[in-house]
Tab-separated table of C-alpha atoms in Angstrom:
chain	number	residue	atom	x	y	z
A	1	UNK	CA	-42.978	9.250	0.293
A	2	UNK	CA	-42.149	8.573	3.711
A	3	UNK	CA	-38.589	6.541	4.751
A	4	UNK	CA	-38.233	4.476	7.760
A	5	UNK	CA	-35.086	3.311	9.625
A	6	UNK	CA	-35.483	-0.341	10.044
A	7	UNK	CA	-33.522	-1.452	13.516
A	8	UNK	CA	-32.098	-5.162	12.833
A	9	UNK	CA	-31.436	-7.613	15.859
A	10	UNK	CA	-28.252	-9.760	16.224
A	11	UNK	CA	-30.395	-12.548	15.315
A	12	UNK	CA	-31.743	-11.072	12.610
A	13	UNK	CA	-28.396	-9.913	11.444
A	14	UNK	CA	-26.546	-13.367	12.145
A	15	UNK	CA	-29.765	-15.016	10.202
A	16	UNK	CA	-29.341	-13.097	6.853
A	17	UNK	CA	-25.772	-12.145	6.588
A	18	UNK	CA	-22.341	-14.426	5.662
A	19	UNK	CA	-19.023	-13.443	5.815
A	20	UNK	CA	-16.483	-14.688	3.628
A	21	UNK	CA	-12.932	-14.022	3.780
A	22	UNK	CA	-11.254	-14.050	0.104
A	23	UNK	CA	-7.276	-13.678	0.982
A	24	UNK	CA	-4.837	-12.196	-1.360
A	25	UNK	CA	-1.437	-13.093	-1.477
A	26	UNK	CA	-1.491	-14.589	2.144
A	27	UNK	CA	-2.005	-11.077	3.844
A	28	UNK	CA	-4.613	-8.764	2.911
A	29	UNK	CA	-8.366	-9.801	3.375
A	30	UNK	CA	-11.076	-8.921	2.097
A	31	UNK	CA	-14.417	-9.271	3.889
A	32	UNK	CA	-17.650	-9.395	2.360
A	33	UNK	CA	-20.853	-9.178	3.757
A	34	UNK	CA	-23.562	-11.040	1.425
A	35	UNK	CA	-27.051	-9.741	2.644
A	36	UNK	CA	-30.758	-10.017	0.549
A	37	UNK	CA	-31.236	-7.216	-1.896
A	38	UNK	CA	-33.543	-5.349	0.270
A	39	UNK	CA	-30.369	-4.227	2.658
A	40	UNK	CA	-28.401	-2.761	0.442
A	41	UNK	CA	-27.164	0.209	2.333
A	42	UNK	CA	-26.278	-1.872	5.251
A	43	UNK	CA	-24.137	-4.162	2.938
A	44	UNK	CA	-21.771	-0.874	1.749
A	45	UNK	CA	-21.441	0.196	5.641
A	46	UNK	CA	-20.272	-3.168	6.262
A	47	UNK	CA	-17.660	-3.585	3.269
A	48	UNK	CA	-16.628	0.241	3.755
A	49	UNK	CA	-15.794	-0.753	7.360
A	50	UNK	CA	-14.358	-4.095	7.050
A	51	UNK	CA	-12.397	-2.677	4.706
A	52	UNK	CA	-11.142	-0.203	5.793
A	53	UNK	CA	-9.762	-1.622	9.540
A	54	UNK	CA	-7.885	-4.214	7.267
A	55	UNK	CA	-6.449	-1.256	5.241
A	56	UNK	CA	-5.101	0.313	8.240
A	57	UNK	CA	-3.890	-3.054	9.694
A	58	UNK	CA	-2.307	-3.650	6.187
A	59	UNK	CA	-0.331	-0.258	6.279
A	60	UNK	CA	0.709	-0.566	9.853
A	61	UNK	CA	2.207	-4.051	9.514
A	62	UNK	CA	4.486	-2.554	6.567
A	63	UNK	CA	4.731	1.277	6.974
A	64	UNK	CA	8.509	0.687	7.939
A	65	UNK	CA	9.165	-0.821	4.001
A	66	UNK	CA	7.612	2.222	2.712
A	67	UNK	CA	10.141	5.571	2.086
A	68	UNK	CA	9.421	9.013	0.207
A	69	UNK	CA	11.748	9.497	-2.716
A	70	UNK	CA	12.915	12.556	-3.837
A	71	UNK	CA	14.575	13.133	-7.106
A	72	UNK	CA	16.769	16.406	-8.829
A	73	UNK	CA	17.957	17.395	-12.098
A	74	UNK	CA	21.576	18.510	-12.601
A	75	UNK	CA	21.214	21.766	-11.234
A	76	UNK	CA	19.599	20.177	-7.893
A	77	UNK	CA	16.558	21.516	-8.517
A	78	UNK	CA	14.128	19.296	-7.309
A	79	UNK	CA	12.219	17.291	-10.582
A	80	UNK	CA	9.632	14.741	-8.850
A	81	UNK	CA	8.585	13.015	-5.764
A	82	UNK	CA	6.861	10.070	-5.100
A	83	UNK	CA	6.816	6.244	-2.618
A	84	UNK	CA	8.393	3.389	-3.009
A	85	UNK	CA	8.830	0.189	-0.814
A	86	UNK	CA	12.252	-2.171	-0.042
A	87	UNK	CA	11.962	-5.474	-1.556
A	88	UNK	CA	14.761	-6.958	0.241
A	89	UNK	CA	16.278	-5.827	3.845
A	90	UNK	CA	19.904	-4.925	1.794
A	91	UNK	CA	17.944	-2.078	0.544
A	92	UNK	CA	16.974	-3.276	-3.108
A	93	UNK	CA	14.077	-0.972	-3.384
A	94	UNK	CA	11.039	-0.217	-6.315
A	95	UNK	CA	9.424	2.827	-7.295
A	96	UNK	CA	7.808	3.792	-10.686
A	97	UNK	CA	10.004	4.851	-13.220
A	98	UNK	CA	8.728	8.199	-13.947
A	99	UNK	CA	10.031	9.466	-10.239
A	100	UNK	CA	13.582	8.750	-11.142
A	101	UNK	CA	13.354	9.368	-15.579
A	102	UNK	CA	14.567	12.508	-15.347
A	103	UNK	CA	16.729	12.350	-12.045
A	104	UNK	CA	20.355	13.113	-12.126
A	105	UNK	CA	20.758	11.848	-8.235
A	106	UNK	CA	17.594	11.243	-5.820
A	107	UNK	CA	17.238	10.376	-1.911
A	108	UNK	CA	15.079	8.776	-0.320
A	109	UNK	CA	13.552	9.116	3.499
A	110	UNK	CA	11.958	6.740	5.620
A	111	UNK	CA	9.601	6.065	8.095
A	112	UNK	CA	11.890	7.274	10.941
A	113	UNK	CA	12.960	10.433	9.310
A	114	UNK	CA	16.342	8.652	7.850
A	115	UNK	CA	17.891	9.842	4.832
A	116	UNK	CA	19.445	7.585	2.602
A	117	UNK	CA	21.055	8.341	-1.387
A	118	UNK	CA	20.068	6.366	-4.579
A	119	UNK	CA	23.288	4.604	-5.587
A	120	UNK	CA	21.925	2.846	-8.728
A	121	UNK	CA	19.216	1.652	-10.568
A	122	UNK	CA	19.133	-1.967	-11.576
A	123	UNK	CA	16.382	-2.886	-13.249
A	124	UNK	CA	13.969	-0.501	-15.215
A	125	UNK	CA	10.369	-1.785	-17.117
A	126	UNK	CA	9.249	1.394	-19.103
A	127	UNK	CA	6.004	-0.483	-19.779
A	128	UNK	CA	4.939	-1.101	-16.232
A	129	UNK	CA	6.788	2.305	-15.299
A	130	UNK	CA	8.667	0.545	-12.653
A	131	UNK	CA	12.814	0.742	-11.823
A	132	UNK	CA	14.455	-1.352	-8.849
A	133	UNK	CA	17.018	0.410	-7.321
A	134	UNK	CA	19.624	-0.104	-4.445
A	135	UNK	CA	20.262	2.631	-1.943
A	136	UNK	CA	23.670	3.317	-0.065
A	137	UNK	CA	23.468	2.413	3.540
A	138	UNK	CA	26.429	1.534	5.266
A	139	UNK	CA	25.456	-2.122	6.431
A	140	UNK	CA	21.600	-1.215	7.732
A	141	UNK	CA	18.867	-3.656	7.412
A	142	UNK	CA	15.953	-2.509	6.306
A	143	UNK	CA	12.348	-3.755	6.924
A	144	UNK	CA	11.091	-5.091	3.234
A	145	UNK	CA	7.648	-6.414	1.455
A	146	UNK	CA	7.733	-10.080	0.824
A	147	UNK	CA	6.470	-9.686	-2.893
């Protein structure tokens, strides 16, 4: 069986294709292309795009809340990594609770490279494996995710 390529206009693209935006929590969007059944490949390339360029906006806009954490047992052997994000600029911070279980003392580092100690964990939700933490920073502000 033979395939062809079929080459669509603008016109014929504006005429069979509407965009709607669907916006979660006030900052990431979502765009979908709704095209007839007989496009469906140029539907995915069109939602694979679209979403990725908002991914990438999304991450740049609030790669400066996100940190590496890095945990240790009592021997300071190192016992798990993982990410976490500030949820305030005093440096309240969440991550999920298996990164720090186990942890004796842990550090995280941010965007710029800066290293900054867990000083204690205040909150902890074993069944959505989350713990809020603060961190010890002497009077920083820190750049945070509006959740």
């Amino acid at each position: 069986m033979a395939t062809a390529k079929i080459l669509l206009s603008d016109e014929v693209i504006k005429k069979h294709i509407s965009r709607l935006k669907i916006c979660l929590r006030e900052e990431i969007y979502v765009s979908f292309a709704i095209v007839f059944h007989n496009f469906p490949e140029f539907f995915l390339i069109l939602l694979t795009i679209s979403v990725k360029a908002q991914l990438a906006d999304l991450v740049a806009k609030n790669e400066r809340a996100i940190f590496q954490i890095f945990s240790y047992d009592e021997y300071g052997a190192p016992s798990s990594t993982g990410t976490g994000f500030f949820v305030n600029s005093q440096g309240l911070a969440l991550t999920n609770l298996h990164v720090l279980e186990d942890a004796k003392f842990a550090f995280i580092r941010d965007i710029k490279g800066n290293i900054y100690q867990v000083e204690k964990i205040t909150r902890i939700c074993k069944e959505c494996d989350m713990v809020e933490f603060i961190i010890t920073s002497s009077n920083n502000t820190f750049a945070f995710l509006n959740i």
